[in-house]
mmCIF file of C-alpha atoms in Angstrom:
data_model
loop_
_atom_site.group_PDB
_atom_site.id
_atom_site.type_symbol
_atom_site.label_atom_id
_atom_site.label_comp_id
_atom_site.label_asym_id
_atom_site.label_seq_id
_atom_site.Cartn_x
_atom_site.Cartn_y
_atom_site.Cartn_z
ATOM 1 C CA MET A 1 68.099 32.638 27.313
ATOM 2 C CA THR A 2 64.901 34.001 26.265
ATOM 3 C CA ARG A 3 62.080 31.941 24.259
ATOM 4 C CA THR A 4 58.956 32.341 22.126
ATOM 5 C CA SER A 5 56.544 29.098 22.632
ATOM 6 C CA PHE A 6 58.068 28.393 19.079
ATOM 7 C CA ARG A 7 60.591 27.259 19.938
ATOM 8 C CA THR A 8 62.602 28.196 17.470
ATOM 9 C CA ARG A 9 66.153 28.976 19.155
ATOM 10 C CA PRO A 10 69.190 27.600 20.261
ATOM 11 C CA ARG A 11 71.128 29.100 23.642
ATOM 12 C CA THR A 12 73.170 32.006 23.659
ATOM 13 C CA ALA A 13 76.455 34.467 22.622
ATOM 14 C CA ALA A 14 78.626 38.233 19.959
ATOM 15 C CA ARG A 15 81.101 39.428 18.179
ATOM 16 C CA ALA A 16 82.401 43.377 18.325
ATOM 17 C CA CYS A 17 81.248 44.566 15.818
ATOM 18 C CA GLY A 18 81.583 48.030 14.152
ATOM 19 C CA ALA A 19 79.739 51.709 14.684
ATOM 20 C CA LEU A 20 76.268 50.529 12.634
ATOM 21 C CA LEU A 21 74.463 52.159 15.752
ATOM 22 C CA SER A 22 72.722 55.507 16.530
ATOM 23 C CA ALA A 23 73.788 58.002 19.281
ATOM 24 C CA ALA A 24 70.473 56.501 21.171
ATOM 25 C CA LEU A 25 71.873 52.681 21.749
ATOM 26 C CA LEU A 26 74.981 53.799 22.739
ATOM 27 C CA ALA A 27 73.694 55.926 25.294
ATOM 28 C CA ALA A 28 71.580 53.031 26.966
ATOM 29 C CA THR A 29 74.939 51.567 27.459
ATOM 30 C CA LEU A 30 76.684 54.632 29.656
ATOM 31 C CA GLN A 31 73.550 53.489 32.877
ATOM 32 C CA THR A 32 75.215 52.967 35.787
ATOM 33 C CA THR A 33 73.503 51.160 38.872
ATOM 34 C CA ALA A 34 72.894 54.887 40.020
ATOM 35 C CA ALA A 35 71.309 55.435 37.677
ATOM 36 C CA SER A 36 68.087 53.754 39.019
ATOM 37 C CA SER A 37 66.878 53.797 42.309
ATOM 38 C CA ALA A 38 65.360 50.126 40.977
ATOM 39 C CA SER A 39 68.184 48.521 42.038
ATOM 40 C CA ALA A 40 68.496 49.872 46.068
ATOM 41 C CA LYS A 41 67.357 47.359 48.313
ATOM 42 C CA GLY A 42 65.786 48.838 50.827
ATOM 43 C CA PRO A 43 62.657 46.481 52.974
ATOM 44 C CA GLU A 44 60.389 46.638 50.829
ATOM 45 C CA ASP A 45 63.144 44.481 48.127
ATOM 46 C CA ARG A 46 62.388 41.049 49.670
ATOM 47 C CA GLY A 47 59.713 38.840 49.304
ATOM 48 C CA GLY A 48 58.354 39.379 52.171
ATOM 49 C CA PRO A 49 54.709 38.211 53.976
ATOM 50 C CA ASP A 50 52.956 38.894 50.206
ATOM 51 C CA CYS A 51 54.057 36.128 48.889
ATOM 52 C CA VAL A 52 53.542 33.414 51.011
ATOM 53 C CA ARG A 53 51.845 29.762 50.750
ATOM 54 C CA THR A 54 48.333 29.764 50.495
ATOM 55 C CA GLU A 55 46.877 28.930 53.753
ATOM 56 C CA GLY A 56 43.553 26.939 54.103
ATOM 57 C CA ARG A 57 43.522 25.599 50.680
ATOM 58 C CA SER A 58 40.369 24.685 49.083
ATOM 59 C CA GLY A 59 39.568 21.453 46.553
ATOM 60 C CA GLU A 60 41.099 23.631 43.927
ATOM 61 C CA ALA A 61 44.061 24.412 44.979
ATOM 62 C CA GLU A 62 44.919 20.602 46.567
ATOM 63 C CA GLN A 63 43.185 20.025 42.753
ATOM 64 C CA VAL A 64 46.278 22.310 41.597
ATOM 65 C CA LEU A 65 49.267 21.411 44.007
ATOM 66 C CA ASP A 66 48.465 17.376 43.127
ATOM 67 C CA VAL A 67 49.227 19.407 39.242
ATOM 68 C CA VAL A 68 52.501 20.309 39.894
ATOM 69 C CA ARG A 69 53.724 17.709 42.857
ATOM 70 C CA LYS A 70 54.178 15.129 39.939
ATOM 71 C CA ALA A 71 55.696 17.217 36.816
ATOM 72 C CA LYS A 72 58.151 18.563 39.398
ATOM 73 C CA ALA A 73 58.562 14.757 39.732
ATOM 74 C CA ASP A 74 58.218 14.250 36.426
ATOM 75 C CA LEU A 75 60.455 15.955 34.803
ATOM 76 C CA ARG A 76 62.955 15.588 37.779
ATOM 77 C CA LEU A 77 62.664 19.663 39.412
ATOM 78 C CA LYS A 78 65.087 20.839 41.446
ATOM 79 C CA ALA A 79 62.211 23.817 42.589
ATOM 80 C CA VAL A 80 59.030 24.879 41.314
ATOM 81 C CA GLN A 81 57.142 28.146 42.752
ATOM 82 C CA VAL A 82 53.763 28.091 41.082
ATOM 83 C CA ARG A 83 50.736 30.824 41.647
ATOM 84 C CA VAL A 84 47.450 30.583 40.794
ATOM 85 C CA ALA A 85 44.674 33.226 40.885
ATOM 86 C CA ALA A 86 41.191 33.260 39.119
ATOM 87 C CA ASP A 87 39.064 36.793 38.501
ATOM 88 C CA GLY A 88 41.425 38.126 39.969
ATOM 89 C CA GLN A 89 41.760 36.629 43.223
ATOM 90 C CA GLU A 90 43.272 34.169 44.613
ATOM 91 C CA VAL A 91 43.646 30.343 44.097
ATOM 92 C CA VAL A 92 46.703 28.993 45.456
ATOM 93 C CA THR A 93 50.311 30.346 45.938
ATOM 94 C CA ASP A 94 52.778 27.497 47.137
ATOM 95 C CA ALA A 95 56.658 26.599 46.156
ATOM 96 C CA LEU A 96 57.837 22.948 45.955
ATOM 97 C CA GLY A 97 62.050 21.392 45.997
ATOM 98 C CA GLU A 98 64.530 22.775 46.537
ATOM 99 C CA SER A 99 66.688 27.075 45.680
ATOM 100 C CA MET A 100 69.910 25.289 47.117
ATOM 101 C CA THR A 101 70.218 21.736 49.246
ATOM 102 C CA ASN A 102 68.327 21.882 52.518
ATOM 103 C CA VAL A 103 67.572 25.446 51.533
ATOM 104 C CA PRO A 104 63.646 24.703 51.289
ATOM 105 C CA ALA A 105 61.907 27.014 47.777
ATOM 106 C CA GLU A 106 59.935 29.617 48.965
ATOM 107 C CA PRO A 107 57.206 31.805 46.966
ATOM 108 C CA GLY A 108 59.069 35.248 48.024
ATOM 109 C CA MET A 109 62.312 34.211 46.280
ATOM 110 C CA HIS A 110 63.075 36.745 43.473
ATOM 111 C CA PHE A 111 63.804 34.479 39.810
ATOM 112 C CA ARG A 112 65.517 35.769 36.374
ATOM 113 C CA ALA A 113 62.164 37.178 33.854
ATOM 114 C CA GLY A 114 63.731 37.578 31.282
ATOM 115 C CA SER A 115 61.414 38.558 27.771
ATOM 116 C CA VAL A 116 58.406 39.193 30.589
ATOM 117 C CA VAL A 117 59.941 42.901 30.423
ATOM 118 C CA PHE A 118 58.604 42.313 26.428
ATOM 119 C CA SER A 119 55.626 42.487 27.613
ATOM 120 C CA TYR A 120 55.961 45.743 29.264
ATOM 121 C CA LEU A 121 57.781 47.242 26.989
ATOM 122 C CA GLY A 122 54.694 46.574 23.596
ATOM 123 C CA THR A 123 52.419 47.965 26.975
ATOM 124 C CA ALA A 124 53.982 50.925 26.727
ATOM 125 C CA LEU A 125 54.780 51.573 23.083
ATOM 126 C CA LEU A 126 50.484 51.471 22.669
ATOM 127 C CA GLN A 127 49.916 53.740 25.181
ATOM 128 C CA LEU A 128 52.298 56.195 23.748
ATOM 129 C CA VAL A 129 50.502 55.235 20.004
ATOM 130 C CA GLU A 130 47.462 56.262 23.051
ATOM 131 C CA GLU A 131 48.885 59.825 23.904
ATOM 132 C CA GLY A 132 49.717 60.043 20.124
ATOM 133 C CA GLU A 133 53.730 60.693 20.468
ATOM 134 C CA VAL A 134 54.566 58.324 18.052
ATOM 135 C CA GLY A 135 52.671 55.745 15.630
ATOM 136 C CA LEU A 136 52.563 52.989 15.184
ATOM 137 C CA ASP A 137 53.915 52.316 11.328
ATOM 138 C CA ASP A 138 56.254 54.848 11.924
ATOM 139 C CA THR A 139 60.227 54.477 10.821
ATOM 140 C CA VAL A 140 62.903 54.540 13.668
ATOM 141 C CA ASP A 141 65.224 56.177 10.994
ATOM 142 C CA ARG A 142 64.025 58.904 13.084
ATOM 143 C CA TRP A 143 65.714 57.789 16.983
ATOM 144 C CA LEU A 144 67.766 55.347 15.535
ATOM 145 C CA PRO A 145 69.467 56.861 12.075
ATOM 146 C CA ASP A 146 72.367 54.933 12.194
ATOM 147 C CA LEU A 147 71.040 51.164 11.761
ATOM 148 C CA PRO A 148 70.442 49.820 8.985
ATOM 149 C CA HIS A 149 67.037 50.114 7.400
ATOM 150 C CA ALA A 150 65.929 52.416 9.595
ATOM 151 C CA ASP A 151 64.257 54.125 7.024
ATOM 152 C CA LYS A 152 62.087 50.615 6.628
ATOM 153 C CA ILE A 153 61.507 49.007 10.020
ATOM 154 C CA THR A 154 58.903 50.386 11.927
ATOM 155 C CA LEU A 155 58.599 50.648 15.965
ATOM 156 C CA ARG A 156 55.554 47.880 15.199
ATOM 157 C CA MET A 157 58.123 45.839 13.259
ATOM 158 C CA LEU A 158 60.721 45.972 16.085
ATOM 159 C CA GLY A 159 58.051 45.372 18.940
ATOM 160 C CA ASN A 160 56.155 42.032 16.692
ATOM 161 C CA ALA A 161 58.831 40.739 15.119
ATOM 162 C CA THR A 162 58.740 40.921 11.778
ATOM 163 C CA SER A 163 61.955 43.394 10.568
ATOM 164 C CA GLY A 164 63.616 40.435 9.104
ATOM 165 C CA LEU A 165 66.764 40.501 11.780
ATOM 166 C CA HIS A 166 68.723 37.909 12.648
ATOM 167 C CA ASP A 167 68.574 36.754 16.543
ATOM 168 C CA TYR A 168 71.963 37.290 17.917
ATOM 169 C CA VAL A 169 70.881 34.352 19.987
ATOM 170 C CA THR A 170 71.468 32.041 17.497
ATOM 171 C CA ASP A 171 74.613 33.043 15.552
ATOM 172 C CA PRO A 172 77.019 30.857 16.442
ATOM 173 C CA ASP A 173 80.160 33.048 17.413
ATOM 174 C CA PHE A 174 77.781 34.841 20.065
ATOM 175 C CA LEU A 175 77.407 31.393 21.298
ATOM 176 C CA ALA A 176 81.188 30.474 21.548
ATOM 177 C CA VAL A 177 81.908 33.603 23.123
ATOM 178 C CA LEU A 178 78.532 33.959 26.038
ATOM 179 C CA GLU A 179 79.616 30.134 27.128
ATOM 180 C CA ALA A 180 82.749 31.142 26.687
ATOM 181 C CA HIS A 181 82.469 34.354 29.562
ATOM 182 C CA PRO A 182 79.045 33.371 31.109
ATOM 183 C CA PHE A 183 79.961 36.726 33.665
ATOM 184 C CA ARG A 184 81.291 39.657 30.888
ATOM 185 C CA GLN A 185 78.973 42.645 30.640
ATOM 186 C CA TRP A 186 77.385 43.318 26.935
ATOM 187 C CA THR A 187 76.614 46.057 25.122
ATOM 188 C CA PRO A 188 74.041 46.908 22.794
ATOM 189 C CA LYS A 189 75.934 47.722 20.264
ATOM 190 C CA GLU A 190 77.391 44.247 20.737
ATOM 191 C CA LEU A 191 73.996 42.605 20.689
ATOM 192 C CA VAL A 192 73.430 43.980 18.002
ATOM 193 C CA GLY A 193 76.121 44.140 15.934
ATOM 194 C CA TYR A 194 75.158 40.006 15.745
ATOM 195 C CA SER A 195 72.466 40.724 14.225
ATOM 196 C CA LEU A 196 73.762 43.133 11.802
ATOM 197 C CA ALA A 197 76.383 40.930 10.629
ATOM 198 C CA HIS A 198 74.040 38.917 8.775
ATOM 199 C CA PRO A 199 71.392 40.323 5.837
ATOM 200 C CA LEU A 200 68.155 40.191 6.546
ATOM 201 C CA TRP A 201 66.368 37.633 6.406
ATOM 202 C CA TYR A 202 62.961 39.453 4.301
ATOM 203 C CA LYS A 203 61.872 42.601 3.223
ATOM 204 C CA PRO A 204 60.737 44.186 7.346
ATOM 205 C CA GLY A 205 57.394 43.792 7.641
ATOM 206 C CA THR A 206 56.698 40.509 5.090
ATOM 207 C CA ASN A 207 57.336 37.496 7.707
ATOM 208 C CA TRP A 208 58.112 36.777 10.963
ATOM 209 C CA SER A 209 61.167 35.930 12.737
ATOM 210 C CA TYR A 210 61.816 36.401 16.875
ATOM 211 C CA SER A 211 65.174 38.324 17.257
ATOM 212 C CA HIS A 212 66.136 39.671 20.224
ATOM 213 C CA ALA A 213 67.282 42.481 18.404
ATOM 214 C CA ASN A 214 63.848 44.109 17.809
ATOM 215 C CA PHE A 215 63.999 44.425 21.045
ATOM 216 C CA VAL A 216 67.189 45.652 22.133
ATOM 217 C CA LEU A 217 65.922 48.303 19.030
ATOM 218 C CA LEU A 218 63.077 49.357 20.509
ATOM 219 C CA ILE A 219 64.443 49.816 23.980
ATOM 220 C CA ALA A 220 66.334 52.593 22.348
ATOM 221 C CA ALA A 221 63.231 53.973 20.270
ATOM 222 C CA LEU A 222 61.527 54.052 23.189
ATOM 223 C CA GLU A 223 64.614 56.178 24.990
ATOM 224 C CA LYS A 224 65.173 58.513 22.782
ATOM 225 C CA ILE A 225 60.766 58.725 22.296
ATOM 226 C CA THR A 226 60.790 59.544 25.841
ATOM 227 C CA GLY A 227 63.287 61.317 27.340
ATOM 228 C CA THR A 228 63.363 58.878 30.605
ATOM 229 C CA PRO A 229 66.072 55.800 30.823
ATOM 230 C CA ILE A 230 64.125 52.007 29.859
ATOM 231 C CA ASP A 231 63.865 51.401 33.644
ATOM 232 C CA GLU A 232 62.046 54.425 34.825
ATOM 233 C CA LEU A 233 59.792 54.224 31.324
ATOM 234 C CA LEU A 234 58.535 51.170 32.589
ATOM 235 C CA HIS A 235 58.021 51.458 36.361
ATOM 236 C CA GLN A 236 55.941 55.694 35.717
ATOM 237 C CA ARG A 237 53.731 52.881 33.018
ATOM 238 C CA VAL A 238 53.891 50.172 33.307
ATOM 239 C CA THR A 239 55.294 47.724 37.138
ATOM 240 C CA GLY A 240 54.149 51.059 38.976
ATOM 241 C CA PRO A 241 50.066 50.607 38.324
ATOM 242 C CA LEU A 242 50.373 47.290 38.267
ATOM 243 C CA GLY A 243 51.367 47.043 42.061
ATOM 244 C CA LEU A 244 54.547 45.127 40.793
ATOM 245 C CA ARG A 245 57.158 45.985 43.747
ATOM 246 C CA ASN A 246 58.657 43.045 43.560
ATOM 247 C CA THR A 247 59.715 43.271 40.069
ATOM 248 C CA ARG A 248 62.636 45.319 39.592
ATOM 249 C CA ASN A 249 65.287 46.193 36.772
ATOM 250 C CA SER A 250 69.474 46.296 37.989
ATOM 251 C CA PHE A 251 72.489 47.314 36.132
ATOM 252 C CA THR A 252 74.151 44.108 37.799
ATOM 253 C CA PRO A 253 73.719 40.451 38.047
ATOM 254 C CA ASP A 254 72.961 40.810 41.903
ATOM 255 C CA MET A 255 69.417 40.003 42.159
ATOM 256 C CA PRO A 256 67.425 41.600 45.440
ATOM 257 C CA ARG A 257 66.514 38.581 48.241
ATOM 258 C CA PRO A 258 65.869 36.109 48.644
ATOM 259 C CA VAL A 259 66.909 34.665 45.711
ATOM 260 C CA LEU A 260 65.799 31.233 44.032
ATOM 261 C CA HIS A 261 69.151 29.892 42.861
ATOM 262 C CA ALA A 262 69.418 28.346 39.657
ATOM 263 C CA PHE A 263 71.836 25.582 38.058
ATOM 264 C CA THR A 264 72.301 24.336 34.278
ATOM 265 C CA SER A 265 74.515 21.755 32.788
ATOM 266 C CA GLU A 266 74.836 23.948 29.584
ATOM 267 C CA ARG A 267 78.718 23.500 29.365
ATOM 268 C CA GLY A 268 78.328 20.163 30.213
ATOM 269 C CA LEU A 269 78.219 19.835 33.730
ATOM 270 C CA TYR A 270 75.616 21.095 36.465
ATOM 271 C CA GLU A 271 76.630 23.955 38.011
ATOM 272 C CA GLU A 272 75.815 27.064 39.939
ATOM 273 C CA SER A 273 74.015 29.875 37.164
ATOM 274 C CA THR A 274 72.284 32.346 39.338
ATOM 275 C CA PHE A 275 74.778 35.650 38.930
ATOM 276 C CA TRP A 276 75.551 34.847 35.023
ATOM 277 C CA ASN A 277 75.507 37.803 34.382
ATOM 278 C CA PRO A 278 72.324 38.676 31.968
ATOM 279 C CA SER A 279 73.049 41.498 30.753
ATOM 280 C CA TRP A 280 73.210 39.844 26.965
ATOM 281 C CA THR A 281 69.835 39.152 27.631
ATOM 282 C CA THR A 282 67.897 42.636 26.394
ATOM 283 C CA ALA A 283 70.302 46.407 26.798
ATOM 284 C CA PRO A 284 70.295 47.871 30.330
ATOM 285 C CA GLY A 285 67.253 48.970 32.555
ATOM 286 C CA ALA A 286 65.361 45.931 31.417
ATOM 287 C CA VAL A 287 66.559 42.933 32.998
ATOM 288 C CA ILE A 288 63.610 41.866 35.395
ATOM 289 C CA THR A 289 63.956 39.611 38.780
ATOM 290 C CA THR A 290 60.219 38.968 39.523
ATOM 291 C CA HIS A 291 58.549 36.298 42.157
ATOM 292 C CA ILE A 292 55.957 33.835 41.943
ATOM 293 C CA CYS A 293 53.080 36.736 42.996
ATOM 294 C CA ASP A 294 54.591 39.366 40.523
ATOM 295 C CA LEU A 295 54.567 37.230 38.166
ATOM 296 C CA ALA A 296 50.354 36.366 38.308
ATOM 297 C CA ARG A 297 49.127 39.798 38.882
ATOM 298 C CA SER A 298 52.013 40.949 35.586
ATOM 299 C CA ALA A 299 50.149 37.868 33.890
ATOM 300 C CA GLU A 300 46.226 39.410 34.210
ATOM 301 C CA GLY A 301 47.285 42.946 34.125
ATOM 302 C CA ILE A 302 48.573 42.894 30.812
ATOM 303 C CA GLY A 303 46.827 39.544 29.072
ATOM 304 C CA SER A 304 43.488 41.048 30.400
ATOM 305 C CA GLY A 305 44.639 44.689 28.974
ATOM 306 C CA GLU A 306 44.596 46.421 32.014
ATOM 307 C CA LEU A 307 46.523 49.381 31.280
ATOM 308 C CA LEU A 308 44.759 50.139 27.670
ATOM 309 C CA SER A 309 42.661 51.089 25.602
ATOM 310 C CA PRO A 310 39.753 48.852 24.330
ATOM 311 C CA ARG A 311 41.338 49.136 20.750
ATOM 312 C CA SER A 312 44.950 48.860 21.939
ATOM 313 C CA TYR A 313 44.390 45.635 23.920
ATOM 314 C CA ARG A 314 42.926 44.033 20.706
ATOM 315 C CA THR A 315 46.519 45.853 18.939
ATOM 316 C CA LEU A 316 48.785 44.146 21.874
ATOM 317 C CA LEU A 317 46.969 40.747 20.337
ATOM 318 C CA ASN A 318 47.311 40.996 17.103
ATOM 319 C CA PRO A 319 49.128 43.645 15.721
ATOM 320 C CA GLY A 320 48.962 42.804 11.665
ATOM 321 C CA THR A 321 51.163 38.915 12.435
ATOM 322 C CA VAL A 322 48.564 36.680 11.726
ATOM 323 C CA GLY A 323 48.626 34.787 8.535
ATOM 324 C CA LEU A 324 51.966 36.204 8.213
ATOM 325 C CA GLY A 325 55.212 33.743 8.603
ATOM 326 C CA GLY A 326 56.658 30.916 6.612
ATOM 327 C CA ALA A 327 59.330 29.383 5.224
ATOM 328 C CA THR A 328 61.092 31.789 1.386
ATOM 329 C CA LYS A 329 64.159 30.621 0.017
ATOM 330 C CA THR A 330 65.550 33.148 2.094
ATOM 331 C CA CYS A 331 64.067 32.115 5.365
ATOM 332 C CA PRO A 332 63.716 28.918 6.326
ATOM 333 C CA ALA A 333 60.212 27.918 8.407
ATOM 334 C CA THR A 334 62.605 26.730 11.556
ATOM 335 C CA VAL A 335 62.952 30.331 11.318
ATOM 336 C CA CYS A 336 60.076 32.578 9.701
ATOM 337 C CA VAL A 337 57.221 30.973 11.617
ATOM 338 C CA LYS A 338 53.961 30.293 10.599
ATOM 339 C CA GLN A 339 51.270 32.829 12.476
ATOM 340 C CA THR A 340 47.918 31.273 12.934
ATOM 341 C CA LYS A 341 45.603 33.215 14.619
ATOM 342 C CA ALA A 342 45.271 29.611 17.515
ATOM 343 C CA ARG A 343 49.286 30.407 18.214
ATOM 344 C CA HIS A 344 51.269 34.111 17.066
ATOM 345 C CA PHE A 345 53.193 36.110 18.481
ATOM 346 C CA GLY A 346 51.396 40.005 18.939
ATOM 347 C CA LEU A 347 53.201 42.661 20.008
ATOM 348 C CA GLY A 348 55.663 41.349 22.958
ATOM 349 C CA VAL A 349 53.304 38.259 23.908
ATOM 350 C CA LEU A 350 53.039 35.043 22.483
ATOM 351 C CA VAL A 351 48.776 34.625 22.048
ATOM 352 C CA VAL A 352 47.976 30.412 22.503
ATOM 353 C CA ASN A 353 44.291 29.305 22.089
ATOM 354 C CA GLY A 354 43.421 32.891 23.874
ATOM 355 C CA TRP A 355 46.449 32.506 26.671
ATOM 356 C CA VAL A 356 48.197 35.466 26.655
ATOM 357 C CA ILE A 357 51.895 34.217 27.285
ATOM 358 C CA GLN A 358 55.753 34.978 27.808
ATOM 359 C CA ASN A 359 58.150 32.426 29.011
ATOM 360 C CA PRO A 360 61.704 33.396 29.790
ATOM 361 C CA SER A 361 64.498 30.901 29.955
ATOM 362 C CA PHE A 362 68.106 31.539 30.120
ATOM 363 C CA SER A 363 71.002 30.181 32.253
ATOM 364 C CA GLY A 364 69.339 27.974 34.691
ATOM 365 C CA TYR A 365 65.990 29.321 34.994
ATOM 366 C CA GLY A 366 62.382 29.102 33.606
ATOM 367 C CA ALA A 367 59.718 30.418 33.882
ATOM 368 C CA ILE A 368 56.127 31.460 32.247
ATOM 369 C CA LYS A 369 53.002 33.743 33.049
ATOM 370 C CA ALA A 370 49.707 32.652 31.225
ATOM 371 C CA TYR A 371 46.493 34.946 31.290
ATOM 372 C CA HIS A 372 42.416 33.335 30.074
ATOM 373 C CA SER A 373 40.813 37.106 28.994
ATOM 374 C CA SER A 374 37.935 34.489 28.905
ATOM 375 C CA LYS A 375 38.162 32.598 31.809
ATOM 376 C CA ARG A 376 39.846 35.005 33.601
ATOM 377 C CA ILE A 377 42.679 33.126 34.849
ATOM 378 C CA ALA A 378 46.292 33.710 35.856
ATOM 379 C CA ILE A 379 48.608 30.624 35.698
ATOM 380 C CA ALA A 380 52.822 32.009 37.201
ATOM 381 C CA VAL A 381 55.513 28.957 36.937
ATOM 382 C CA SER A 382 58.650 29.097 37.537
ATOM 383 C CA ALA A 383 60.797 26.301 37.697
ATOM 384 C CA THR A 384 65.078 25.277 38.017
ATOM 385 C CA LYS A 385 66.741 22.246 37.498
ATOM 386 C CA THR A 386 68.779 19.121 38.594
ATOM 387 C CA PRO A 387 71.093 17.502 36.850
ATOM 388 C CA LYS A 388 68.252 15.113 35.163
ATOM 389 C CA THR A 389 65.714 17.594 33.749
ATOM 390 C CA PRO A 390 64.674 17.089 30.841
ATOM 391 C CA ALA A 391 66.189 20.926 28.120
ATOM 392 C CA GLY A 392 63.669 23.617 27.482
ATOM 393 C CA ASN A 393 61.945 25.284 29.646
ATOM 394 C CA MET A 394 59.574 22.856 32.014
ATOM 395 C CA ALA A 395 58.170 25.610 33.739
ATOM 396 C CA GLU A 396 55.891 26.027 30.269
ATOM 397 C CA GLU A 397 55.744 21.550 30.847
ATOM 398 C CA VAL A 398 53.707 22.165 34.163
ATOM 399 C CA ALA A 399 51.382 25.283 32.868
ATOM 400 C CA GLU A 400 50.490 23.239 30.326
ATOM 401 C CA ARG A 401 49.713 20.487 33.202
ATOM 402 C CA ILE A 402 47.809 23.343 35.061
ATOM 403 C CA ALA A 403 45.569 24.528 31.980
ATOM 404 C CA ALA A 404 44.489 21.879 31.238
ATOM 405 C CA GLU A 405 43.112 20.514 34.579
ATOM 406 C CA LEU A 406 41.211 23.605 34.909
ATOM 407 C CA THR A 407 40.651 24.845 31.288
ATOM 408 C CA PRO A 408 40.213 21.182 29.271
ATOM 409 C CA ASP A 409 38.685 22.892 26.059
ATOM 410 C CA THR A 410 41.573 25.657 25.587
ATOM 411 C CA PRO A 411 44.733 24.603 26.090
ATOM 412 C CA MET A 412 48.092 26.102 26.504
ATOM 413 C CA THR A 413 49.810 24.548 23.577
ATOM 414 C CA LEU A 414 53.613 25.244 23.406
ATOM 415 C CA SER A 415 55.129 22.817 21.457
#
């Protein structure tokens, strides 16, 4: 599943609920594969020569690879893809291990990117604010009138996870269904229904707690605001301008070739999970795949605020979350997590000691993108598991070790 660095959430699942959502949200379920040019395949869809192993490695590149090799062995990983860049220039790109038995992992292999898309949503929302199309503190009842508490929940609260909505990914009923049916196609109505089956954790805007439902709803609102399907909107505003040719949505569980295969022991036995249906992770049109070179470019582009004004970039990094969070009588500390200057959630991103991060982890895939604006270093890691790999997103651990080697004074401490 998609994770935050606070490690507050379990795996994933869904119970069909009543018609509580707006027409805008329901309309998202009607999109088909034909609606998206991003899912069409052609020569440009392949990993291709733009994402290959570094030749003529520098001493710094070998330094990074030594860290990655040791981490792969220590964590008993099946495959690790890595790319590090400094000042926009490649330091090293490589892949270690196997995608499948006797099939070596390659840097250009595609993998699922999960919550990386949330950082794109935050950037697109801030662009619309800059253009005067919406205000961050506009309540969502204008676009999602059937959503409970819509007159109290704002666009800012959806983007920075302060709405108070429960995370459907932690609902035991949802988890049970997801575990039993990993190929099931989910709708936004079903997903958000699990969240709405619970009371709010707190009055909107007064605390902090992560919920995938926030971003499902933010997508519905953005589509209504712009009149544009989310896959097209993000291509126009984020992935296109950043040149992310291998980062795209798919309305099916299929993935562009070549594919980095994933395996997991989530259901009690070690099994391939590459083509488990990722529709539960967010709304249709924002279920993305990428490769390691695009992920590093995404880290740099989003993490540096390349597509935003200086003022909006500051908001991306702290939209009012610092100082929020903490246990209450109705919300435990494991859910309402304290947000500090050194460690907090921004607008679809995590900020940890100056690193701007997203760290998706679900169905055997683990990845992380991180950028430090003052150091101008981008780190991207993707990792897959063997039966002996520890639980959790081990790409985080690999990235932490790389950061410790390259920037020991600014650790990327996620645990």
